[in-house]
CSV table of C-alpha atoms and ligand atoms in Angstrom, one decimal:
chain,number,residue,atom,x,y,z
A,1,MET,CA,315.3,109.5,81.0
A,2,ARG,CA,311.7,110.6,81.1
A,3,ILE,CA,311.4,114.2,80.0
A,4,ASN,CA,309.3,116.5,82.2
A,5,TRP,CA,308.6,120.2,81.9
A,6,ALA,CA,311.1,121.2,85.1
A,7,GLU,CA,314.0,119.2,83.2
A,8,PHE,CA,312.9,120.8,79.9
A,9,TYR,CA,313.2,124.4,81.2
A,10,ARG,CA,316.5,123.7,83.2
A,11,GLU,CA,318.0,122.2,80.3
A,12,ILE,CA,317.1,125.3,77.9
A,13,ARG,CA,318.1,128.4,80.3
A,14,GLU,CA,321.3,127.2,80.8
A,15,CYS,CA,321.8,125.8,76.8
A,16,GLU,CA,325.0,126.9,75.2
A,17,ARG,CA,325.0,124.1,72.5
A,18,CYS,CA,325.5,126.8,69.3
A,19,ALA,CA,326.9,130.3,69.3
A,20,LEU,CA,323.6,132.0,69.5
A,21,TYR,CA,323.8,131.7,73.1
A,22,ARG,CA,326.2,134.2,73.2
A,23,GLY,CA,323.9,137.1,72.0
A,24,ARG,CA,320.7,136.2,74.0
A,25,LEU,CA,319.2,138.7,76.3
A,26,ASN,CA,316.5,135.6,76.9
A,27,VAL,CA,316.0,132.0,75.5
A,28,VAL,CA,312.5,132.1,74.0
A,29,PRO,CA,311.5,128.3,74.4
A,30,GLY,CA,307.6,128.5,73.9
A,31,GLU,CA,304.6,129.1,75.6
A,32,GLY,CA,301.2,128.4,75.5
A,33,ASN,CA,298.8,125.5,77.0
A,34,PRO,CA,301.1,122.4,77.3
A,35,ARG,CA,298.1,120.0,76.4
A,36,ALA,CA,297.2,122.2,73.1
A,37,ARG,CA,295.9,119.7,70.2
A,38,LEU,CA,297.5,122.6,68.0
A,39,MET,CA,301.1,123.5,68.2
A,40,LEU,CA,302.5,126.6,65.8
A,41,ILE,CA,306.1,126.2,64.9
A,42,GLY,CA,307.8,129.5,63.8
A,43,GLU,CA,311.7,130.5,62.9
A,44,GLY,CA,313.3,131.9,65.8
A,45,PRO,CA,312.9,134.7,67.8
A,46,GLY,CA,313.4,138.3,67.0
A,47,GLN,CA,314.2,141.9,69.0
A,48,GLN,CA,311.2,142.0,70.7
A,49,GLU,CA,311.0,138.3,71.8
A,50,ASP,CA,314.8,137.7,72.4
A,51,ARG,CA,313.7,140.9,75.1
A,52,MET,CA,310.4,139.5,76.8
A,53,GLY,CA,311.5,136.1,76.5
A,54,ARG,CA,307.9,135.1,75.0
A,55,PRO,CA,307.3,133.4,71.2
A,56,PHE,CA,305.9,135.9,68.6
A,57,VAL,CA,305.8,139.1,70.7
A,58,GLY,CA,306.5,141.8,67.9
A,59,PRO,CA,304.4,142.8,64.8
A,60,SER,CA,304.3,139.5,63.1
A,61,GLY,CA,303.2,138.0,66.8
A,62,GLU,CA,300.7,140.4,66.5
A,63,LEU,CA,299.1,139.3,63.2
A,64,LEU,CA,299.5,135.6,63.9
A,65,THR,CA,297.3,136.5,67.1
A,66,LYS,CA,294.5,138.1,64.6
A,67,MET,CA,294.9,135.0,62.5
A,68,LEU,CA,294.4,132.6,65.6
A,69,HIS,CA,291.1,135.0,66.6
A,70,ALA,CA,289.7,134.7,63.0
A,71,ILE,CA,289.2,130.8,63.8
A,72,GLY,CA,288.5,131.2,66.9
A,73,LEU,CA,291.1,130.5,69.0
A,74,GLU,CA,293.3,132.5,72.2
A,75,ARG,CA,297.1,131.8,72.2
A,76,SER,CA,296.8,130.4,75.5
A,77,GLU,CA,295.1,127.6,74.0
A,78,VAL,CA,297.9,126.5,71.5
A,79,TYR,CA,301.0,125.7,72.2
A,80,ILE,CA,303.7,128.3,70.2
A,81,CYS,CA,307.4,127.9,69.8
A,82,ASN,CA,310.2,128.3,67.2
A,83,ILE,CA,313.0,126.1,65.6
A,84,VAL,CA,315.7,128.0,67.6
A,85,LYS,CA,315.1,129.1,70.8
A,86,CYS,CA,317.7,132.0,70.8
A,87,ARG,CA,317.6,135.4,68.4
A,88,PRO,CA,319.6,134.8,65.1
A,89,PRO,CA,321.9,137.7,65.0
A,90,LYS,CA,320.1,140.5,62.0
A,91,ASN,CA,317.1,138.0,62.4
A,92,ARG,CA,319.0,135.8,59.8
A,93,ASN,CA,317.8,131.8,59.3
A,94,PRO,CA,319.4,129.7,61.5
A,95,GLU,CA,322.1,128.2,60.1
A,96,PRO,CA,322.0,124.2,59.9
A,97,GLU,CA,324.0,123.9,63.0
A,98,GLU,CA,322.0,125.7,65.1
A,99,ALA,CA,318.6,124.2,64.2
A,100,GLN,CA,320.2,120.8,64.8
A,101,ALA,CA,321.6,121.7,68.3
A,102,CYS,CA,318.0,122.9,69.3
A,103,LEU,CA,315.6,120.5,67.3
A,104,PRO,CA,316.5,118.1,71.1
A,105,PHE,CA,314.6,120.9,72.5
A,106,LEU,CA,311.3,120.9,69.9
A,107,ARG,CA,311.1,117.0,70.1
A,108,MET,CA,310.9,117.1,74.1
A,109,GLN,CA,308.2,120.2,73.5
A,110,VAL,CA,306.4,117.8,70.9
A,111,ALA,CA,306.8,114.7,73.2
A,112,LEU,CA,305.3,116.7,76.2
A,113,VAL,CA,302.7,118.5,74.3
A,114,ARG,CA,301.6,115.5,71.8
A,115,PRO,CA,300.0,117.9,69.6
A,116,LYS,CA,297.5,116.5,67.0
A,117,ILE,CA,298.3,119.5,64.4
A,118,ILE,CA,301.3,121.2,63.4
A,119,VAL,CA,301.2,124.0,62.0
A,120,LEU,CA,304.2,124.9,60.3
A,121,LEU,CA,305.1,128.9,59.9
A,122,GLY,CA,307.6,129.2,57.0
A,123,LYS,CA,309.9,127.5,55.0
A,124,VAL,CA,312.6,127.0,57.9
A,125,ALA,CA,309.7,125.4,60.0
A,126,CYS,CA,309.3,123.1,57.0
A,127,ARG,CA,313.1,122.4,56.6
A,128,TRP,CA,313.6,121.2,60.4
A,129,THR,CA,310.3,119.4,61.1
A,130,LEU,CA,309.1,117.5,57.6
A,131,GLY,CA,312.9,117.4,56.5
A,132,GLU,CA,312.1,118.9,53.1
A,133,GLU,CA,312.6,121.8,51.2
A,134,ILE,CA,309.4,123.1,50.7
A,135,SER,CA,308.2,126.4,48.6
A,136,ILE,CA,305.6,127.8,50.8
A,137,THR,CA,304.1,129.2,47.5
A,138,ARG,CA,303.4,126.2,46.0
A,139,GLY,CA,303.5,123.7,49.4
A,140,HIS,CA,301.1,125.9,51.6
A,141,GLY,CA,297.9,124.2,52.6
A,142,VAL,CA,298.6,121.1,51.9
A,143,TRP,CA,298.6,118.6,55.0
A,144,HIS,CA,301.7,116.5,55.4
A,145,GLU,CA,300.7,113.0,57.9
A,146,ARG,CA,303.6,111.7,60.2
A,147,LYS,CA,303.0,109.1,62.7
A,148,GLY,CA,299.8,110.4,63.3
A,149,VAL,CA,300.4,114.3,63.7
A,150,TRP,CA,299.1,116.4,61.1
A,151,PHE,CA,301.5,119.1,59.5
A,152,LEU,CA,299.9,122.2,57.7
A,153,PRO,CA,302.7,124.4,56.3
A,154,THR,CA,301.7,128.0,55.7
A,155,PHE,CA,303.4,131.2,55.7
A,156,HIS,CA,305.4,132.9,57.6
A,157,PRO,CA,303.1,136.1,59.4
A,158,SER,CA,306.4,138.0,58.6
A,159,ALA,CA,305.9,137.2,54.6
A,160,LEU,CA,302.6,138.3,55.2
A,161,LEU,CA,303.0,141.6,56.6
A,162,ARG,CA,306.1,141.8,53.9
A,163,ASP,CA,303.5,141.1,50.7
A,164,PRO,CA,299.6,141.5,52.1
A,165,ALA,CA,298.6,140.4,48.8
A,166,LYS,CA,299.5,136.9,50.3
A,167,LYS,CA,296.9,136.9,53.0
A,168,ALA,CA,294.4,135.4,51.2
A,169,ASP,CA,296.2,132.3,50.6
A,170,ALA,CA,296.8,132.3,54.7
A,171,TRP,CA,292.9,132.8,55.5
A,172,GLU,CA,292.4,129.8,53.3
A,173,ASP,CA,295.3,127.9,54.6
A,174,PHE,CA,293.5,128.8,58.5
A,175,GLN,CA,290.1,127.8,57.3
A,176,LYS,CA,291.7,124.4,56.4
A,177,LEU,CA,293.3,124.4,59.9
A,178,ARG,CA,289.9,125.0,61.5
A,179,GLU,CA,287.8,122.4,59.7
A,180,LYS,CA,290.9,119.5,60.6
A,181,MET,CA,290.8,120.7,64.4
A,182,ARG,CA,287.2,119.8,63.5
A,183,GLU,CA,287.4,116.7,62.3
A,184,LEU,CA,289.8,115.4,65.0
A,185,GLU,CA,287.5,116.7,67.9
A,186,GLY,CA,286.9,113.9,70.5
A,187,GLU,CA,289.5,111.9,68.8
A,188,PRO,CA,292.0,111.0,72.2
B,201,LIG,N1,309.2,134.9,63.9
B,201,LIG,C1,309.3,134.0,64.5
B,201,LIG,O1,309.8,133.0,63.4
B,201,LIG,N2,309.5,133.9,66.0
B,201,LIG,C2,309.0,134.3,66.8
B,201,LIG,O2,309.0,134.2,67.8
B,201,LIG,C3,308.7,136.1,66.3
B,201,LIG,C4,309.2,135.9,64.9
């Protein structure tokens, strides 16, 4: 079956594939430009995201928005989503069965948006997309190419809020991101 956005939203709004649906106020599917060249993937919705049904609208979202602005991007130009689309209780990391149950939705999003570049915000996003346990301290800013798509692991904005000393490294990652976007400009 060919997927489309209507089907995606219909399925995700009714989703009961893992236990997280029981605690949600809203599903947080993702948002942004459905044809974005850049996709950013976080971990899972927090309290404010759950209330609003939108990704990265709390404090870490504010920081993410600022970081995008710093490289000349508006949120509306990119596509932002998470590994899991329902809030894990007390903002814990998603359990493997929750991430696995939700991955088909992320695959649909990647297939529909067809981004050239995917920024992985933190370890959880790396684990479930690249299939690797990556230490962000060591592996941030290192490009991974898979089937013509460029993946860039970097710090989760919440980690930057907890430890502002990491912001300089994250800034360098975003400079690399800007360079790669320029390099790929004009490619179909
Ligand atoms: N943290 C995430 O990983 N995703 C959000 O949407 C908000 C906070």
